[in-house]
Each structure stands twice: as structure tokens, then as C-alpha cells.
mmCIF file of C-alpha atoms and ligand atoms in Angstrom:
data_model
loop_
_atom_site.group_PDB
_atom_site.id
_atom_site.type_symbol
_atom_site.label_atom_id
_atom_site.label_comp_id
_atom_site.label_asym_id
_atom_site.label_seq_id
_atom_site.Cartn_x
_atom_site.Cartn_y
_atom_site.Cartn_z
ATOM 1 C CA MET E 907 81.076 -16.774 -27.720
ATOM 2 C CA HIS E 908 82.612 -15.804 -30.988
ATOM 3 C CA ILE E 909 85.619 -17.394 -32.404
ATOM 4 C CA THR E 910 87.532 -15.821 -35.282
ATOM 5 C CA VAL E 911 89.706 -17.828 -37.473
ATOM 6 C CA CYS E 912 92.852 -16.229 -39.474
ATOM 7 C CA LEU E 913 94.989 -18.749 -41.170
ATOM 8 C CA THR E 914 97.463 -16.994 -43.602
ATOM 9 C CA ASP E 915 97.876 -18.766 -46.638
ATOM 10 C CA LEU E 916 96.098 -21.782 -45.454
ATOM 11 C CA LYS E 917 92.584 -22.573 -46.327
ATOM 12 C CA PRO E 918 89.921 -21.814 -43.269
ATOM 13 C CA ASP E 919 86.868 -23.441 -44.309
ATOM 14 C CA ALA E 920 87.313 -26.876 -42.169
ATOM 15 C CA TRP E 921 88.722 -24.969 -39.491
ATOM 16 C CA VAL E 922 85.512 -23.008 -39.146
ATOM 17 C CA SER E 923 82.872 -26.067 -39.841
ATOM 18 C CA GLY E 924 85.353 -28.181 -37.449
ATOM 19 C CA LEU E 925 84.919 -25.518 -34.579
ATOM 20 C CA GLN E 926 81.315 -24.773 -35.383
ATOM 21 C CA HIS E 927 80.387 -28.463 -34.894
ATOM 22 C CA GLU E 928 82.191 -28.238 -31.777
ATOM 23 C CA PHE E 929 80.325 -25.130 -30.706
ATOM 24 C CA PRO E 930 76.969 -25.176 -31.988
ATOM 25 C CA GLU E 931 76.013 -21.897 -29.631
ATOM 26 C CA ALA E 932 79.169 -20.373 -30.788
ATOM 27 C CA HIS E 933 79.383 -17.850 -33.919
ATOM 28 C CA VAL E 934 82.460 -19.072 -35.465
ATOM 29 C CA SER E 935 83.936 -17.091 -38.980
ATOM 30 C CA VAL E 936 86.569 -16.293 -40.713
ATOM 31 C CA TRP E 937 88.373 -13.346 -39.614
ATOM 32 C CA GLN E 938 88.473 -10.165 -42.044
ATOM 33 C CA PRO E 939 88.941 -6.536 -42.026
ATOM 34 C CA GLY E 940 86.279 -4.903 -39.938
ATOM 35 C CA ALA E 941 85.162 -8.239 -38.460
ATOM 36 C CA PRO E 942 83.272 -7.909 -35.124
ATOM 37 C CA PRO E 943 84.930 -8.269 -31.622
ATOM 38 C CA ALA E 944 85.861 -11.924 -30.842
ATOM 39 C CA ASP E 945 86.702 -13.798 -27.825
ATOM 40 C CA HIS E 946 89.083 -16.345 -29.102
ATOM 41 C CA ALA E 947 90.926 -16.838 -32.571
ATOM 42 C CA VAL E 948 92.462 -19.594 -33.944
ATOM 43 C CA VAL E 949 95.588 -18.173 -36.087
ATOM 44 C CA TRP E 950 98.517 -18.898 -38.271
ATOM 45 C CA SER E 951 100.609 -16.482 -38.839
ATOM 46 C CA PRO E 952 97.969 -13.413 -38.626
ATOM 47 C CA PRO E 953 98.150 -9.860 -39.638
ATOM 48 C CA GLN E 954 99.060 -7.105 -36.970
ATOM 49 C CA ARG E 955 95.585 -5.440 -38.223
ATOM 50 C CA MET E 956 93.560 -8.581 -36.877
ATOM 51 C CA LEU E 957 95.587 -7.968 -33.448
ATOM 52 C CA ASP E 958 94.881 -4.270 -33.635
ATOM 53 C CA GLU E 959 91.324 -4.978 -34.570
ATOM 54 C CA GLN E 960 90.636 -7.345 -31.560
ATOM 55 C CA PRO E 961 91.748 -5.691 -28.074
ATOM 56 C CA GLY E 962 89.119 -7.938 -26.389
ATOM 57 C CA LEU E 963 90.522 -11.323 -27.519
ATOM 58 C CA ARG E 964 90.992 -13.538 -24.684
ATOM 59 C CA GLY E 965 92.614 -16.685 -25.921
ATOM 60 C CA LEU E 966 94.800 -16.559 -29.426
ATOM 61 C CA PHE E 967 95.088 -20.260 -30.262
ATOM 62 C CA ASN E 968 98.005 -20.740 -32.719
ATOM 63 C CA ILE E 969 97.590 -24.001 -34.909
ATOM 64 C CA GLY E 970 101.463 -24.673 -35.034
ATOM 65 C CA ALA E 971 103.751 -25.343 -32.062
ATOM 66 C CA GLY E 972 106.352 -22.305 -32.580
ATOM 67 C CA VAL E 973 105.088 -18.949 -32.076
ATOM 68 C CA ASP E 974 108.114 -16.850 -33.703
ATOM 69 C CA ALA E 975 105.780 -15.401 -36.247
ATOM 70 C CA LEU E 976 103.115 -14.280 -33.304
ATOM 71 C CA LEU E 977 105.636 -12.726 -31.110
ATOM 72 C CA LYS E 978 106.926 -10.440 -33.531
ATOM 73 C CA LEU E 979 103.460 -8.727 -33.648
ATOM 74 C CA ARG E 980 101.962 -6.303 -30.868
ATOM 75 C CA MET E 981 99.428 -8.379 -28.882
ATOM 76 C CA PRO E 982 96.391 -7.117 -27.439
ATOM 77 C CA LEU E 983 97.283 -6.065 -23.583
ATOM 78 C CA HIS E 984 95.303 -9.138 -21.937
ATOM 79 C CA THR E 985 95.360 -11.873 -24.985
ATOM 80 C CA ARG E 986 96.913 -15.294 -24.049
ATOM 81 C CA ILE E 987 99.069 -16.928 -26.702
ATOM 82 C CA VAL E 988 98.447 -20.532 -26.525
ATOM 83 C CA ARG E 989 100.269 -22.926 -29.191
ATOM 84 C CA VAL E 990 99.060 -26.389 -30.269
ATOM 85 C CA GLU E 991 101.145 -28.756 -28.074
ATOM 86 C CA ASP E 992 102.285 -32.748 -30.019
ATOM 87 C CA ALA E 993 98.526 -32.741 -31.247
ATOM 88 C CA GLY E 994 100.112 -35.854 -33.580
ATOM 89 C CA MET E 995 103.245 -33.572 -34.813
ATOM 90 C CA ALA E 996 105.728 -35.359 -32.138
ATOM 91 C CA VAL E 997 105.420 -38.677 -33.698
ATOM 92 C CA GLN E 998 105.863 -37.371 -37.147
ATOM 93 C CA MET E 999 109.098 -35.429 -35.819
ATOM 94 C CA ALA E 1000 110.155 -38.645 -34.470
ATOM 95 C CA GLU E 1001 109.872 -40.629 -37.912
ATOM 96 C CA TYR E 1002 111.751 -37.785 -39.883
ATOM 97 C CA VAL E 1003 114.051 -37.505 -37.684
ATOM 98 C CA CYS E 1004 114.898 -41.278 -37.348
ATOM 99 C CA HIS E 1005 114.799 -41.217 -40.817
ATOM 100 C CA ALA E 1006 117.404 -38.729 -41.868
ATOM 101 C CA LEU E 1007 119.562 -40.275 -38.814
ATOM 102 C CA ILE E 1008 119.552 -43.935 -40.046
ATOM 103 C CA ARG E 1009 119.585 -43.065 -43.778
ATOM 104 C CA HIS E 1010 122.968 -40.904 -42.930
ATOM 105 C CA PHE E 1011 124.464 -43.603 -40.479
ATOM 106 C CA ARG E 1012 123.238 -46.322 -42.790
ATOM 107 C CA GLU E 1013 124.714 -45.026 -45.815
ATOM 108 C CA PHE E 1014 121.572 -45.688 -47.424
ATOM 109 C CA ASP E 1015 121.866 -43.309 -50.144
ATOM 110 C CA ALA E 1016 125.335 -44.853 -51.416
ATOM 111 C CA TYR E 1017 123.452 -47.808 -51.416
ATOM 112 C CA GLU E 1018 120.649 -46.618 -53.734
ATOM 113 C CA VAL E 1019 123.655 -45.050 -56.003
ATOM 114 C CA ASP E 1020 125.126 -48.508 -56.244
ATOM 115 C CA ALA E 1021 121.830 -50.234 -57.065
ATOM 116 C CA ARG E 1022 121.146 -48.166 -59.731
ATOM 117 C CA GLN E 1023 124.408 -49.162 -61.300
ATOM 118 C CA GLY E 1024 123.516 -52.925 -60.912
ATOM 119 C CA SER E 1025 126.413 -52.962 -58.031
ATOM 120 C CA TRP E 1026 126.379 -55.625 -55.059
ATOM 121 C CA GLY E 1027 128.800 -53.933 -52.653
ATOM 122 C CA TYR E 1028 128.593 -53.973 -48.997
ATOM 123 C CA ARG E 1029 129.919 -51.268 -47.054
ATOM 124 C CA ALA E 1030 131.823 -51.600 -43.906
ATOM 125 C CA PRO E 1031 129.430 -51.515 -40.470
ATOM 126 C CA ARG E 1032 129.604 -48.365 -38.480
ATOM 127 C CA LEU E 1033 129.575 -48.458 -34.717
ATOM 128 C CA ARG E 1034 126.397 -46.541 -33.276
ATOM 129 C CA SER E 1035 128.500 -45.985 -30.315
ATOM 130 C CA GLN E 1036 130.466 -43.510 -32.553
ATOM 131 C CA PHE E 1037 127.222 -41.391 -33.907
ATOM 132 C CA PRO E 1038 125.848 -39.888 -30.675
ATOM 133 C CA VAL E 1039 123.096 -37.662 -31.224
ATOM 134 C CA GLY E 1040 122.438 -34.005 -29.798
ATOM 135 C CA VAL E 1041 119.270 -33.320 -29.420
ATOM 136 C CA MET E 1042 118.744 -29.364 -29.233
ATOM 137 C CA GLY E 1043 115.584 -28.617 -27.067
ATOM 138 C CA LEU E 1044 113.729 -31.472 -25.009
ATOM 139 C CA GLY E 1045 110.388 -30.087 -25.147
ATOM 140 C CA VAL E 1046 107.404 -31.610 -26.377
ATOM 141 C CA LEU E 1047 108.881 -32.801 -29.571
ATOM 142 C CA GLY E 1048 112.872 -32.689 -28.893
ATOM 143 C CA GLU E 1049 111.780 -35.376 -25.849
ATOM 144 C CA ARG E 1050 109.736 -37.708 -28.079
ATOM 145 C CA VAL E 1051 112.412 -37.728 -30.943
ATOM 146 C CA ALA E 1052 115.303 -38.022 -28.290
ATOM 147 C CA LYS E 1053 113.541 -41.241 -26.684
ATOM 148 C CA ALA E 1054 112.689 -42.486 -30.478
ATOM 149 C CA VAL E 1055 116.635 -42.345 -31.207
ATOM 150 C CA ALA E 1056 117.417 -44.158 -28.067
ATOM 151 C CA GLN E 1057 115.375 -46.751 -29.117
ATOM 152 C CA PHE E 1058 117.564 -47.778 -31.900
ATOM 153 C CA ASP E 1059 120.649 -47.757 -29.488
ATOM 154 C CA PHE E 1060 122.263 -44.410 -30.327
ATOM 155 C CA PRO E 1061 124.013 -42.834 -27.643
ATOM 156 C CA VAL E 1062 121.648 -39.701 -26.909
ATOM 157 C CA ASN E 1063 122.647 -36.328 -25.501
ATOM 158 C CA GLY E 1064 119.707 -33.522 -25.036
ATOM 159 C CA TRP E 1065 120.542 -29.677 -24.186
ATOM 160 C CA SER E 1066 117.815 -27.559 -22.788
ATOM 161 C CA ARG E 1067 117.352 -24.546 -20.755
ATOM 162 C CA SER E 1068 116.486 -26.712 -17.319
ATOM 163 C CA PRO E 1069 118.413 -29.920 -16.623
ATOM 164 C CA LYS E 1070 116.151 -33.112 -17.643
ATOM 165 C CA ASP E 1071 116.094 -36.611 -15.681
ATOM 166 C CA ILE E 1072 114.833 -38.745 -19.162
ATOM 167 C CA ALA E 1073 115.814 -42.357 -18.964
ATOM 168 C CA GLY E 1074 118.535 -43.028 -21.718
ATOM 169 C CA ILE E 1075 119.624 -39.251 -22.436
ATOM 170 C CA ARG E 1076 122.223 -37.503 -21.295
ATOM 171 C CA SER E 1077 120.932 -34.099 -20.083
ATOM 172 C CA PHE E 1078 122.767 -30.940 -20.570
ATOM 173 C CA ALA E 1079 121.608 -27.702 -19.352
ATOM 174 C CA GLY E 1080 121.965 -23.858 -20.077
ATOM 175 C CA HIS E 1081 124.486 -22.113 -22.188
ATOM 176 C CA GLN E 1082 127.587 -23.115 -19.948
ATOM 177 C CA SER E 1083 127.274 -26.361 -20.919
ATOM 178 C CA LEU E 1084 126.655 -25.999 -24.758
ATOM 179 C CA ASP E 1085 130.309 -26.714 -25.691
ATOM 180 C CA ALA E 1086 130.515 -29.857 -23.759
ATOM 181 C CA PHE E 1087 127.170 -31.079 -25.078
ATOM 182 C CA LEU E 1088 128.181 -30.388 -28.853
ATOM 183 C CA ALA E 1089 131.440 -31.937 -28.354
ATOM 184 C CA GLU E 1090 129.810 -35.040 -26.769
ATOM 185 C CA SER E 1091 127.467 -34.856 -30.112
ATOM 186 C CA ARG E 1092 128.316 -36.213 -33.566
ATOM 187 C CA VAL E 1093 124.637 -35.802 -35.439
ATOM 188 C CA LEU E 1094 122.964 -32.420 -34.265
ATOM 189 C CA VAL E 1095 119.118 -32.312 -34.087
ATOM 190 C CA CYS E 1096 117.664 -28.616 -34.020
ATOM 191 C CA LEU E 1097 114.254 -28.598 -32.130
ATOM 192 C CA LEU E 1098 114.663 -25.159 -30.342
ATOM 193 C CA PRO E 1099 112.204 -22.783 -30.631
ATOM 194 C CA VAL E 1100 113.660 -19.339 -31.969
ATOM 195 C CA THR E 1101 114.173 -16.900 -29.446
ATOM 196 C CA PRO E 1102 117.123 -13.950 -28.897
ATOM 197 C CA ASP E 1103 119.230 -16.501 -27.394
ATOM 198 C CA THR E 1104 118.575 -19.277 -29.915
ATOM 199 C CA ARG E 1105 118.635 -17.331 -33.236
ATOM 200 C CA GLY E 1106 121.538 -17.987 -35.202
ATOM 201 C CA ILE E 1107 122.769 -21.117 -32.958
ATOM 202 C CA LEU E 1108 123.752 -23.062 -35.628
ATOM 203 C CA ARG E 1109 126.843 -21.304 -36.860
ATOM 204 C CA ARG E 1110 130.286 -22.293 -37.862
ATOM 205 C CA GLU E 1111 131.654 -21.521 -34.721
ATOM 206 C CA THR E 1112 129.345 -23.953 -32.938
ATOM 207 C CA LEU E 1113 128.820 -26.416 -35.632
ATOM 208 C CA THR E 1114 132.661 -27.155 -35.716
ATOM 209 C CA LYS E 1115 132.676 -28.220 -32.233
ATOM 210 C CA LEU E 1116 130.522 -31.094 -32.931
ATOM 211 C CA ASN E 1117 132.102 -34.548 -33.032
ATOM 212 C CA GLY E 1118 134.771 -33.137 -30.592
ATOM 213 C CA GLY E 1119 135.923 -30.752 -33.435
ATOM 214 C CA ALA E 1120 136.654 -33.532 -35.283
ATOM 215 C CA PRO E 1121 135.223 -34.338 -38.938
ATOM 216 C CA GLY E 1122 132.212 -36.094 -39.520
ATOM 217 C CA GLY E 1123 129.320 -34.038 -37.944
ATOM 218 C CA TYR E 1124 125.777 -34.081 -39.539
ATOM 219 C CA VAL E 1125 122.838 -31.568 -38.854
ATOM 220 C CA ILE E 1126 119.420 -32.231 -38.844
ATOM 221 C CA ASN E 1127 117.385 -28.801 -38.512
ATOM 222 C CA VAL E 1128 113.571 -29.186 -38.291
ATOM 223 C CA ALA E 1129 113.291 -26.241 -36.006
ATOM 224 C CA ARG E 1130 113.346 -22.982 -37.880
ATOM 225 C CA GLY E 1131 115.475 -21.366 -40.581
ATOM 226 C CA ALA E 1132 116.172 -18.758 -38.415
ATOM 227 C CA HIS E 1133 118.790 -21.317 -36.088
ATOM 228 C CA LEU E 1134 121.092 -21.516 -39.187
ATOM 229 C CA VAL E 1135 123.213 -19.121 -40.308
ATOM 230 C CA GLU E 1136 122.778 -20.357 -44.127
ATOM 231 C CA ALA E 1137 126.447 -18.848 -45.284
ATOM 232 C CA ASP E 1138 127.999 -20.970 -43.010
ATOM 233 C CA LEU E 1139 127.158 -24.188 -43.914
ATOM 234 C CA ILE E 1140 128.182 -25.283 -47.527
ATOM 235 C CA PRO E 1141 131.981 -24.190 -46.760
ATOM 236 C CA LEU E 1142 131.678 -26.560 -43.829
ATOM 237 C CA LEU E 1143 130.142 -29.195 -46.006
ATOM 238 C CA ASP E 1144 132.792 -28.525 -49.204
ATOM 239 C CA ALA E 1145 135.941 -28.451 -46.481
ATOM 240 C CA GLY E 1146 134.737 -31.631 -45.312
ATOM 241 C CA GLN E 1147 134.046 -30.549 -41.602
ATOM 242 C CA LEU E 1148 130.604 -31.624 -42.006
ATOM 243 C CA ASP E 1149 129.402 -34.846 -43.368
ATOM 244 C CA GLY E 1150 125.870 -33.673 -44.535
ATOM 245 C CA ALA E 1151 122.390 -31.731 -43.627
ATOM 246 C CA THR E 1152 118.904 -32.427 -43.930
ATOM 247 C CA LEU E 1153 117.038 -29.627 -43.728
ATOM 248 C CA ASP E 1154 113.132 -29.129 -43.548
ATOM 249 C CA VAL E 1155 113.058 -25.239 -42.344
ATOM 250 C CA PHE E 1156 114.840 -22.176 -44.082
ATOM 251 C CA GLU E 1157 115.118 -18.596 -43.433
ATOM 252 C CA THR E 1158 113.234 -17.848 -46.341
ATOM 253 C CA GLU E 1159 110.324 -20.160 -47.328
ATOM 254 C CA PRO E 1160 109.305 -21.138 -49.505
ATOM 255 C CA LEU E 1161 113.213 -21.914 -50.305
ATOM 256 C CA PRO E 1162 114.294 -19.733 -53.443
ATOM 257 C CA ALA E 1163 114.491 -21.854 -56.751
ATOM 258 C CA ASP E 1164 118.073 -20.660 -57.002
ATOM 259 C CA HIS E 1165 119.161 -21.274 -53.828
ATOM 260 C CA PRO E 1166 122.361 -23.475 -53.502
ATOM 261 C CA PHE E 1167 120.807 -25.836 -50.932
ATOM 262 C CA TRP E 1168 118.378 -27.375 -53.351
ATOM 263 C CA ARG E 1169 121.354 -28.797 -55.273
ATOM 264 C CA HIS E 1170 124.184 -29.570 -53.232
ATOM 265 C CA PRO E 1171 124.919 -32.911 -52.930
ATOM 266 C CA LYS E 1172 125.419 -33.248 -49.047
ATOM 267 C CA ILE E 1173 122.017 -31.293 -48.456
ATOM 268 C CA THR E 1174 118.406 -33.105 -48.191
ATOM 269 C CA VAL E 1175 115.711 -30.493 -48.255
ATOM 270 C CA THR E 1176 112.358 -30.722 -47.530
ATOM 271 C CA PRO E 1177 109.283 -28.256 -47.623
ATOM 272 C CA HIS E 1178 108.633 -27.583 -44.025
ATOM 273 C CA ALA E 1179 106.652 -30.688 -43.908
ATOM 274 C CA SER E 1180 108.747 -32.847 -40.783
ATOM 275 C CA ALA E 1181 105.417 -32.358 -38.563
ATOM 276 C CA ARG E 1182 102.574 -30.924 -40.229
ATOM 277 C CA THR E 1183 99.414 -29.922 -37.997
ATOM 278 C CA LEU E 1184 96.886 -32.066 -37.976
ATOM 279 C CA ARG E 1185 93.488 -30.700 -37.968
ATOM 280 C CA GLU E 1186 91.189 -33.036 -36.289
ATOM 281 C CA GLU E 1187 93.734 -33.286 -33.596
ATOM 282 C CA SER E 1188 94.680 -29.731 -33.432
ATOM 283 C CA ILE E 1189 90.562 -28.638 -33.027
ATOM 284 C CA ALA E 1190 90.269 -30.994 -30.553
ATOM 285 C CA GLN E 1191 92.889 -29.509 -28.361
ATOM 286 C CA ILE E 1192 92.039 -25.893 -29.038
ATOM 287 C CA VAL E 1193 88.446 -26.912 -28.139
ATOM 288 C CA SER E 1194 88.988 -28.170 -24.697
ATOM 289 C CA LYS E 1195 91.017 -25.341 -23.879
ATOM 290 C CA ILE E 1196 88.248 -22.956 -24.981
ATOM 291 C CA ARG E 1197 86.041 -25.199 -23.087
ATOM 292 C CA ALA E 1198 88.185 -24.733 -19.870
ATOM 293 C CA VAL E 1199 88.534 -21.155 -20.485
ATOM 294 C CA GLU E 1200 84.880 -20.363 -21.023
ATOM 295 C CA GLY E 1201 83.881 -23.192 -17.978
ATOM 296 C CA GLY E 1202 85.672 -20.489 -15.797
ATOM 297 C CA ALA E 1203 89.423 -22.479 -15.081
ATOM 298 C CA GLY E 1204 91.217 -19.697 -17.026
ATOM 299 C CA PHE E 1205 94.759 -19.890 -18.483
ATOM 300 C CA ASP E 1206 97.012 -20.327 -15.583
ATOM 301 C CA GLY E 1207 98.430 -23.896 -15.491
ATOM 302 C CA MET E 1208 96.854 -24.709 -19.298
ATOM 303 C CA ALA E 1209 99.396 -26.984 -21.092
ATOM 304 C CA GLY E 1210 100.958 -24.621 -24.035
ATOM 305 C CA VAL E 1211 100.521 -20.919 -22.828
ATOM 306 C CA VAL E 1212 103.271 -19.052 -23.890
ATOM 307 C CA ASP E 1213 105.653 -17.382 -21.626
ATOM 308 C CA LEU E 1214 106.115 -13.721 -23.489
ATOM 309 C CA GLU E 1215 109.372 -13.462 -20.864
ATOM 310 C CA ARG E 1216 110.937 -16.662 -22.141
ATOM 311 C CA GLY E 1217 109.845 -16.428 -25.671
ATOM 312 C CA TYR E 1218 108.294 -19.990 -26.057
HETATM 313 P P1 NAP J 2281 108.717 -26.669 -26.594
HETATM 314 O O1 NAP J 2281 108.116 -27.787 -25.873
HETATM 315 O O2 NAP J 2281 108.586 -25.125 -26.422
HETATM 316 O O3 NAP J 2281 110.187 -27.153 -26.120
HETATM 317 C C1 NAP J 2281 111.267 -26.222 -26.563
HETATM 318 C C2 NAP J 2281 112.680 -26.813 -25.882
HETATM 319 O O4 NAP J 2281 113.767 -25.982 -26.129
HETATM 320 C C3 NAP J 2281 112.627 -26.851 -24.243
HETATM 321 O O5 NAP J 2281 113.407 -28.234 -23.823
HETATM 322 C C4 NAP J 2281 113.491 -25.847 -23.703
HETATM 323 O O6 NAP J 2281 114.255 -25.894 -22.642
HETATM 324 C C5 NAP J 2281 114.542 -25.617 -24.936
HETATM 325 N N1 NAP J 2281 115.037 -24.276 -24.951
HETATM 326 C C6 NAP J 2281 114.483 -23.099 -25.015
HETATM 327 N N2 NAP J 2281 115.375 -21.960 -25.243
HETATM 328 C C7 NAP J 2281 116.648 -22.592 -24.990
HETATM 329 C C8 NAP J 2281 117.906 -21.841 -24.647
HETATM 330 N N3 NAP J 2281 117.863 -20.884 -24.642
HETATM 331 N N4 NAP J 2281 118.736 -22.855 -24.843
HETATM 332 C C9 NAP J 2281 118.582 -24.365 -24.273
HETATM 333 N N5 NAP J 2281 117.653 -24.656 -24.796
HETATM 334 C C10 NAP J 2281 116.488 -24.042 -24.773
HETATM 335 O O7 NAP J 2281 108.448 -26.740 -27.964
HETATM 336 P P2 NAP J 2281 108.676 -27.567 -29.157
HETATM 337 O O8 NAP J 2281 106.959 -28.063 -29.172
HETATM 338 O O9 NAP J 2281 108.803 -29.302 -28.935
HETATM 339 O O10 NAP J 2281 108.654 -27.459 -30.816
HETATM 340 C C11 NAP J 2281 110.077 -26.656 -30.929
HETATM 341 C C12 NAP J 2281 110.176 -26.274 -32.265
HETATM 342 O O11 NAP J 2281 109.944 -27.046 -33.156
HETATM 343 C C13 NAP J 2281 109.053 -25.174 -32.618
HETATM 344 O O12 NAP J 2281 109.226 -23.896 -31.787
HETATM 345 C C14 NAP J 2281 109.067 -24.676 -33.870
HETATM 346 O O13 NAP J 2281 109.848 -23.719 -34.172
HETATM 347 C C15 NAP J 2281 109.160 -26.309 -34.374
HETATM 348 N N6 NAP J 2281 108.854 -27.187 -34.963
HETATM 349 C C16 NAP J 2281 108.657 -27.085 -36.476
HETATM 350 C C17 NAP J 2281 107.936 -27.931 -37.154
HETATM 351 C C18 NAP J 2281 108.409 -28.223 -38.402
HETATM 352 O O14 NAP J 2281 107.333 -29.112 -39.338
HETATM 353 N N7 NAP J 2281 109.585 -28.124 -39.097
HETATM 354 C C19 NAP J 2281 106.625 -28.514 -36.590
HETATM 355 C C20 NAP J 2281 106.562 -28.046 -35.227
HETATM 356 C C21 NAP J 2281 107.145 -27.269 -34.617
HETATM 357 P P3 NAP J 2281 113.006 -26.222 -21.252
HETATM 358 O O15 NAP J 2281 112.991 -27.431 -21.372
HETATM 359 O O16 NAP J 2281 114.516 -25.866 -20.398
HETATM 360 O O17 NAP J 2281 112.401 -24.883 -21.343
HETATM 361 C C1 GLV J 2282 105.132 -25.716 -37.430
HETATM 362 O O1 GLV J 2282 106.567 -25.277 -38.124
HETATM 363 C C2 GLV J 2282 105.020 -25.446 -36.386
HETATM 364 O O2 GLV J 2282 105.665 -25.015 -35.680
HETATM 365 O O3 GLV J 2282 103.845 -26.265 -35.823
#
């Protein structure tokens, strides 16, 4: 068996040695142009050339949850795409979203300003019943986030393609329920994959429906920059329609130094760091899947296999 590793902009050595350790009999190497044919590839944002030169790949194992970069490429006919599912990302995402939500809800930024001025000032307690949280995407990450938020007694709504039955989460499904979901939510968390249906879904028209159309909405985008129409956000913040946003992902990454999001007082920026791929957990997951394929189980029924029709 030959496994090729192609992690654009990431250091591949520890991945190669981790995979080699698990498959001592296999040939594991870093992909380079002209590399010999491989059975499986472990990738992050590979170039088209790699796929063009590897028409016999059986499995393309993506070391992230999102496969939007891969789906822009021409795939070899019989290659199956498998993404990493959770592998330590869900708990990170839950931490990140709960932190952003609670920081906003409990006005910790304002306390921080007070503290720097030596000012001992209380703020009126807010009612969490007035801060319903809407989680867009109730997949591996969204479900974990929704449950974590519900643990803090916030009302939680979830929006997905198919209806869900998750204790404590009110399920909204499909495009026809989007307006009701938005109207019933005040803090909006995006954990959707980027597909033709979800690209640009965070835009003026949808964001103004939050909180029943009243001011006070808050946006947490931890999915992809392509979900947000960036030009729509600052006018909504400046007009007071939205109270703020925490953004981890951007149309252009790294976020350009002169981008207004960096300096806007109501926007918190983090550098696509909400849920990092954890190497050991991810290698363990990929290894068990390659073993299953090589053992004859194939890809049918395997968790994380991407449905090309759905786009995620
Ligand atoms: P997932 O398990 O595939 O879940 C996707 C969810 O989105 C599902 O609940 C799905 O509905 C829903 N969905 C898809 N299209 C929809 C549509 N048109 N309308 C309504 N709901 C729709 O994905 P995941 O593992 O949770 O990851 C989600 C995304 O997070 C990834 O695609 C990636 O872009 C992003 N991500 C970001 C970071 C970061 O560091 N910022 C890290 C990891 C992942 P069904 O359940 O009905 O199919
Ligand atoms: C990171 O953004 C991922 O998709 O895993």
C-alpha cells in the first residue's frame, strides 16, 4: 500500500511518521509532482495537479471537517472523499462558541473596561430567556455546540436540512423554516458547510430577521468566510441592528491587515482557530478507516464519506 501526504501550507513530517508508524508495511511519503501512484492520500487543500496525477486513488482523506476546498477540484472518477469527523474538534468548537456567547451575554468586555479604570460597577442582570441561540447546522459540530449552549440554560434552536430530535433543542428544518428559525433566535451561530445553498446565507436580508426583526442580534461565524456577505455586516452593526459579531473565518484568509473587521469595536476576530485539527486523533481516525477499506469493508456506510450531490 502507498499513502501520499499532501498538506498545502502545513508541515507534513509528523503526519508521515505517524501514518508510517501505524502502517509499517506501507510506503508513506510526501506528495511531490511526479510521485508514484498511491492507494490513499491524506490531504489539506491539495493542488489540482496532485489529483490529476493520481487517477487511481481510492481514498482521499481530508484532515479537516470542511471539504469546500476539495470540492472545487476535479476529482478522479473512482476516488471517495472522507473528511475527519470531530476527532477532538467538537469540544473545541463548543468551548469557542460558549465563550463568545457568554462573553457577550454577561457583558464581560464592559466589565473589562470598568476594571481597567478601577471602576466597581454592576450591570443589570440579563435574562437568558431573551437570548435564544440559533445554531445553523446540527451536524457533528453543530449538535455538540447546541447541547453545550443548552447546558447554560439558553433556549436553543437548531436549523438543518433534515429534522432532528435532540433533547433541549428546538428543531427547524429546511429552507421553508429559515425565517421562523431566524425570528426565534437572537444569537446566531453558523456551523454549516459551504454549499451552493449556504454560500452568503449570512447577509442583510437574513441577519435583519434575527430577534424577530428587533435590534440586538449577535453573530458567531465559525464555519466558513463564504457564509457571510462581509459588506453587509458593518452597516448593520453601525446602525445598531446587530450588537456584535465574533468571526473566526473570512472570505480571504489570512484576513488582510487593512480589513475593517480587525478594528471594528463590535467585532472580535480570531484567526480560523475555533477548532483546530488535532494530529494524533485525526491520524487514529484515518488509520482505522484505511484499515477498514484495505480489509475489504469498502467505503459504504463509513462515517465521514462526502456525498458529492449534497456537497458535504
Ligand atoms: P456536518 O456534520 O456535515 O454537518 C453539517 C450540518 O449542516 C448538518 O446538520 C446539515 O443538515 C446542515 N446543512 C447542510 N446544508 C444545509 C442547508 N442547505 N440547510 C440547512 N442545513 C444544512 O459538518 P460539521 O462537521 O458539523 O462541520 C460543519 C462546518 O464547520 C464544516 O463544513 C466546516 O466548514 C466548519 N468548520 C470550521 C472549523 C474552524 O476552525 N472554523 C473547524 C471545523 C469545521 P443535515 O443534518 O440535515 O444533513
Ligand atoms: C477547519 O476549518 C476544518 O474544516 O476542519
